[in-house]
Amino acid sequence: MKKFRKEGSIILFALFYFLFIALIVAIFISLTMMSETYQRVQTAAESGARTRALSVNIPLKEQYGIIETFRPDVSEGYKPNYKEPEYSFSPTPGYDQAILSPTSTEYKKALSDATDAAKQMVMTSLQDSLGTNEAGDKIVDLKKENICVQVLPLPAGDSITKKGKLNFTCTATVNGKPVTITANNVEVYGYNHSLNTSGKLRVYNVAFVGVAYEDRHMFFNLLQRLINGEDESKWNDPPVRGTYAIGYPQIDSCTTDEC
């Protein structure tokens, strides 16, 4: 009888040990997938920030009071969002026509297009890079409202070493709930730095793209139960995570007499 009890204890211990190891492996897999998901969302955010940075006008635009606008490819079916006003005797260097007034409807539409382009780039970059979880749901199902964009003016700085600091913040929405993405005291090179200058041209802006998402990785239910304990109302809620990226405009080549 004692022999059977001993064997039973060994079996129970082995079963408990197996379940414990399985739990640890499941948690490790889940954490690994969470990390991988975060990295891919981060990469997508960087693509969005680069796209928004490309949408920031640079060559002498600030002299006209223009800080940012979107320059879409006409071949894609968009209309050029700049025009040659009657009083303009020469075009802006690097462009065929002068820029729109910042108070014009067309210019405001250009800003909206710029933000939409950045958001679309984030979604496109992530679309095919992630699969589904064990329930068949997308691990990350990004929508435009999950992405927010901010463009801030750069500080002056100096030509070599001095950096300034900026506080970035924008608000995305996940399931109707606002999620604020922030990055405080970020060191940036100012518009006088050599990286942001070419002749008389200056980069005066920096683009910030924030992404908030539900991480529907494998075993997220298990982790939610471990984190929230007896609060069953949160067991099936995927964790909401956020990340961001910052993109500098690349200064255009300047080859005219204005440079």
Coordinates of C-alpha atoms in Angstrom, one line a residue:
M1 CA 0.0 0.0 0.0
K2 CA 2.8 2.4 0.9
K3 CA 4.5 1.5 -2.4
F4 CA 1.4 2.6 -4.3
R5 CA 1.1 5.8 -2.3
K6 CA 4.8 6.5 -3.0
E7 CA 4.3 5.9 -6.7
G8 CA 1.2 8.0 -6.7
S9 CA 3.1 10.8 -5.0
I10 CA 5.8 10.6 -7.6
I11 CA 3.2 10.7 -10.4
L12 CA 1.5 13.7 -8.9
F13 CA 4.8 15.4 -8.4
A14 CA 5.8 14.7 -12.0
L15 CA 2.5 15.9 -13.2
F16 CA 2.7 19.1 -11.1
Y17 CA 6.3 19.6 -12.4
F18 CA 5.2 19.1 -16.0
L19 CA 2.4 21.6 -15.6
F20 CA 4.7 24.1 -14.0
I21 CA 7.2 23.8 -16.8
A22 CA 4.4 24.1 -19.4
L23 CA 3.2 27.2 -17.6
I24 CA 6.7 28.7 -17.6
V25 CA 7.2 27.9 -21.3
A26 CA 3.8 29.4 -22.2
I27 CA 4.6 32.6 -20.3
F28 CA 8.0 32.7 -22.0
I29 CA 6.4 32.2 -25.4
S30 CA 3.9 34.9 -24.7
L31 CA 6.4 37.4 -23.5
T32 CA 8.6 36.7 -26.5
M33 CA 5.7 37.3 -28.8
M34 CA 4.8 40.5 -27.0
S35 CA 8.4 41.7 -27.4
E36 CA 8.4 40.8 -31.1
T37 CA 5.1 42.5 -31.6
Y38 CA 6.3 45.6 -29.9
Q39 CA 9.4 45.7 -32.1
R40 CA 7.3 45.3 -35.3
V41 CA 4.9 48.1 -34.2
Q42 CA 7.9 50.2 -33.4
T43 CA 9.3 49.7 -36.9
A44 CA 5.9 50.5 -38.4
A45 CA 5.8 53.7 -36.3
E46 CA 9.3 54.6 -37.7
S47 CA 8.0 54.2 -41.2
G48 CA 5.1 56.5 -40.4
A49 CA 7.4 59.1 -38.9
R50 CA 9.6 59.1 -42.0
T51 CA 6.5 59.5 -44.1
R52 CA 5.3 62.5 -42.1
A53 CA 8.8 64.0 -42.1
L54 CA 8.8 63.8 -45.9
S55 CA 5.6 65.7 -45.7
V56 CA 7.2 68.7 -44.0
N57 CA 8.2 71.4 -46.5
I58 CA 11.7 72.7 -46.0
P59 CA 13.3 75.0 -48.7
L60 CA 12.6 78.6 -47.7
K61 CA 9.0 77.7 -46.9
E62 CA 9.2 79.2 -43.4
Q63 CA 10.0 82.5 -45.0
Y64 CA 6.5 82.4 -46.4
G65 CA 5.0 81.4 -43.1
I66 CA 4.6 77.8 -44.2
I67 CA 5.8 75.1 -41.7
E68 CA 4.4 71.9 -43.2
T69 CA 2.5 70.5 -46.1
F70 CA 2.1 67.3 -48.0
R71 CA 3.7 66.8 -51.4
P72 CA 1.9 63.8 -52.9
D73 CA 2.9 62.1 -56.2
V74 CA 0.7 63.5 -58.9
S75 CA 0.9 60.1 -60.7
E76 CA -1.1 58.6 -57.8
G77 CA -4.1 60.8 -58.7
Y78 CA -3.6 63.6 -56.2
K79 CA -3.7 67.2 -57.3
P80 CA -0.6 69.3 -56.6
N81 CA -1.1 71.3 -53.4
Y82 CA 0.9 74.3 -54.4
K83 CA 0.3 77.0 -57.0
E84 CA 1.9 80.0 -58.6
P85 CA 0.3 83.2 -57.4
E86 CA 0.2 86.2 -59.6
Y87 CA 2.6 88.2 -57.5
S88 CA 5.3 85.5 -57.6
F89 CA 8.0 86.3 -60.1
S90 CA 10.2 83.3 -59.3
P91 CA 9.3 79.8 -57.9
T92 CA 10.5 78.6 -54.6
P93 CA 14.0 77.0 -55.0
G94 CA 13.7 73.3 -55.6
Y95 CA 10.1 73.6 -56.7
D96 CA 8.2 74.5 -59.9
Q97 CA 5.6 76.6 -58.2
A98 CA 5.2 78.7 -55.1
I99 CA 3.4 77.4 -52.0
L100 CA -0.2 77.6 -50.8
S101 CA -1.3 80.1 -48.2
P102 CA -1.4 78.5 -44.7
T103 CA -4.9 79.8 -44.2
S104 CA -6.2 78.4 -47.5
T105 CA -8.6 75.4 -47.6
E106 CA -6.2 73.6 -49.9
Y107 CA -3.3 73.9 -47.4
K108 CA -5.4 72.7 -44.5
K109 CA -6.4 69.8 -46.7
A110 CA -2.8 69.1 -47.4
L111 CA -2.1 68.9 -43.7
S112 CA -4.9 66.4 -43.3
D113 CA -3.5 64.4 -46.3
A114 CA -0.1 64.4 -44.6
T115 CA -1.4 62.9 -41.4
D116 CA -3.5 60.3 -43.3
A117 CA -0.4 59.3 -45.3
A118 CA 1.6 58.8 -42.2
K119 CA -1.1 56.7 -40.6
Q120 CA -1.6 54.6 -43.7
M121 CA 2.1 53.9 -43.9
V122 CA 2.1 52.6 -40.3
M123 CA -0.8 50.3 -41.1
T124 CA 0.6 49.1 -44.4
S125 CA 4.0 48.4 -42.8
L126 CA 2.4 46.2 -40.1
Q127 CA -0.3 44.6 -42.2
D128 CA 1.6 41.6 -43.5
S129 CA 4.2 41.3 -40.8
L130 CA 2.0 39.8 -38.0
G131 CA -0.1 36.7 -37.9
T132 CA -3.0 35.6 -35.7
N133 CA -3.3 34.2 -32.2
E134 CA -4.7 30.8 -31.2
A135 CA -8.2 32.2 -31.5
G136 CA -7.7 33.3 -35.0
D137 CA -7.7 37.0 -34.2
K138 CA -5.1 39.4 -35.5
I139 CA -2.4 39.9 -33.0
V140 CA -2.5 43.7 -33.8
D141 CA -5.4 45.1 -35.8
L142 CA -4.4 48.7 -36.4
K143 CA -6.9 51.4 -37.4
K144 CA -6.3 55.0 -38.2
E145 CA -7.7 56.1 -34.8
N146 CA -5.0 54.0 -33.1
I147 CA -2.3 56.3 -34.5
C148 CA -1.6 60.0 -33.7
V149 CA 0.7 62.5 -35.3
Q150 CA 2.4 65.7 -34.0
V151 CA 4.8 68.1 -35.7
L152 CA 6.8 70.5 -33.5
P153 CA 9.2 73.3 -34.3
L154 CA 12.8 72.6 -33.6
P155 CA 14.8 74.7 -31.1
A156 CA 17.7 76.8 -32.4
G157 CA 20.7 74.9 -31.1
D158 CA 24.1 75.4 -32.6
S159 CA 26.0 74.1 -35.6
I160 CA 28.0 71.3 -33.9
T161 CA 27.0 69.9 -30.5
K162 CA 24.3 71.6 -28.7
K163 CA 20.9 69.8 -28.5
G164 CA 17.6 71.1 -27.3
K165 CA 14.8 69.2 -25.6
L166 CA 11.2 68.7 -26.7
N167 CA 8.2 67.2 -25.1
F168 CA 6.1 65.2 -27.5
T169 CA 2.5 64.1 -26.9
C170 CA -0.5 63.0 -29.0
T171 CA -3.6 61.1 -28.3
A172 CA -4.7 57.9 -30.1
T173 CA -8.0 56.0 -29.5
V174 CA -8.4 52.3 -28.7
N175 CA -12.0 51.0 -28.6
G176 CA -13.3 54.5 -28.0
K177 CA -10.9 55.1 -25.1
P178 CA -8.2 57.8 -25.4
V179 CA -4.6 56.7 -25.0
T180 CA -2.0 59.4 -24.6
I181 CA 1.5 58.7 -26.1
T182 CA 4.2 60.9 -24.6
A183 CA 8.0 61.3 -25.0
N184 CA 9.4 63.9 -22.6
N185 CA 12.8 65.6 -22.6
V186 CA 13.8 64.1 -26.0
E187 CA 17.1 65.5 -27.1
V188 CA 16.9 66.9 -30.7
Y189 CA 19.3 68.8 -32.9
G190 CA 18.2 72.3 -33.6
Y191 CA 17.7 74.1 -36.9
N192 CA 21.1 75.6 -36.7
H193 CA 22.9 72.2 -36.5
S194 CA 24.9 71.2 -39.5
L195 CA 22.6 68.1 -40.0
N196 CA 19.6 70.4 -40.4
T197 CA 21.2 73.0 -42.7
S198 CA 22.3 73.4 -46.3
G199 CA 23.3 76.9 -47.3
K200 CA 20.3 79.1 -46.4
L201 CA 18.0 76.2 -46.0
R202 CA 16.9 75.0 -42.6
V203 CA 14.9 72.1 -41.2
Y204 CA 12.6 73.7 -38.7
N205 CA 10.4 70.8 -37.8
V206 CA 10.4 67.3 -36.4
A207 CA 7.6 64.7 -36.8
F208 CA 6.3 62.5 -34.0
V209 CA 4.1 59.4 -34.6
G210 CA 2.4 57.5 -31.7
V211 CA 0.8 54.1 -31.9
A212 CA -1.5 52.5 -29.3
Y213 CA -2.6 48.9 -29.9
E214 CA -4.2 45.9 -28.3
D215 CA -1.7 43.1 -28.1
R216 CA -3.7 39.9 -28.9
H217 CA -0.7 37.6 -28.5
M218 CA -1.0 34.0 -27.6
F219 CA -1.9 33.3 -23.9
F220 CA -2.8 37.0 -23.3
N221 CA -5.8 35.7 -21.4
L222 CA -3.5 33.7 -19.1
L223 CA -1.3 36.7 -18.4
Q224 CA -4.3 38.9 -17.7
R225 CA -5.6 36.4 -15.2
L226 CA -2.2 36.4 -13.5
I227 CA -2.1 40.2 -13.4
N228 CA -5.7 40.9 -12.5
G229 CA -6.3 38.0 -10.2
E230 CA -10.0 37.6 -9.3
D231 CA -11.2 40.5 -11.4
E232 CA -12.8 38.4 -14.2
S233 CA -14.0 41.5 -16.0
K234 CA -10.4 42.1 -17.3
W235 CA -9.5 38.5 -18.1
N236 CA -10.5 38.8 -21.8
D237 CA -9.2 42.4 -22.3
P238 CA -6.0 42.4 -24.5
P239 CA -3.4 44.6 -22.9
V240 CA -3.1 48.1 -24.5
R241 CA 0.4 49.1 -25.3
G242 CA 1.9 52.2 -26.9
T243 CA 5.0 53.2 -28.8
Y244 CA 6.3 56.1 -30.8
A245 CA 8.9 57.2 -33.3
I246 CA 10.4 60.5 -34.3
G247 CA 11.4 61.6 -37.8
Y248 CA 13.5 64.5 -39.0
P249 CA 12.8 65.9 -42.5
Q250 CA 15.7 65.3 -44.9
I251 CA 16.8 68.6 -46.3
D252 CA 16.4 69.0 -50.0
S253 CA 19.4 69.7 -52.3
C254 CA 19.8 73.4 -52.9
T255 CA 21.4 74.3 -56.2
T256 CA 20.0 77.8 -57.0
D257 CA 21.3 81.3 -56.4
E258 CA 19.2 81.4 -53.2
C259 CA 21.4 78.8 -51.5

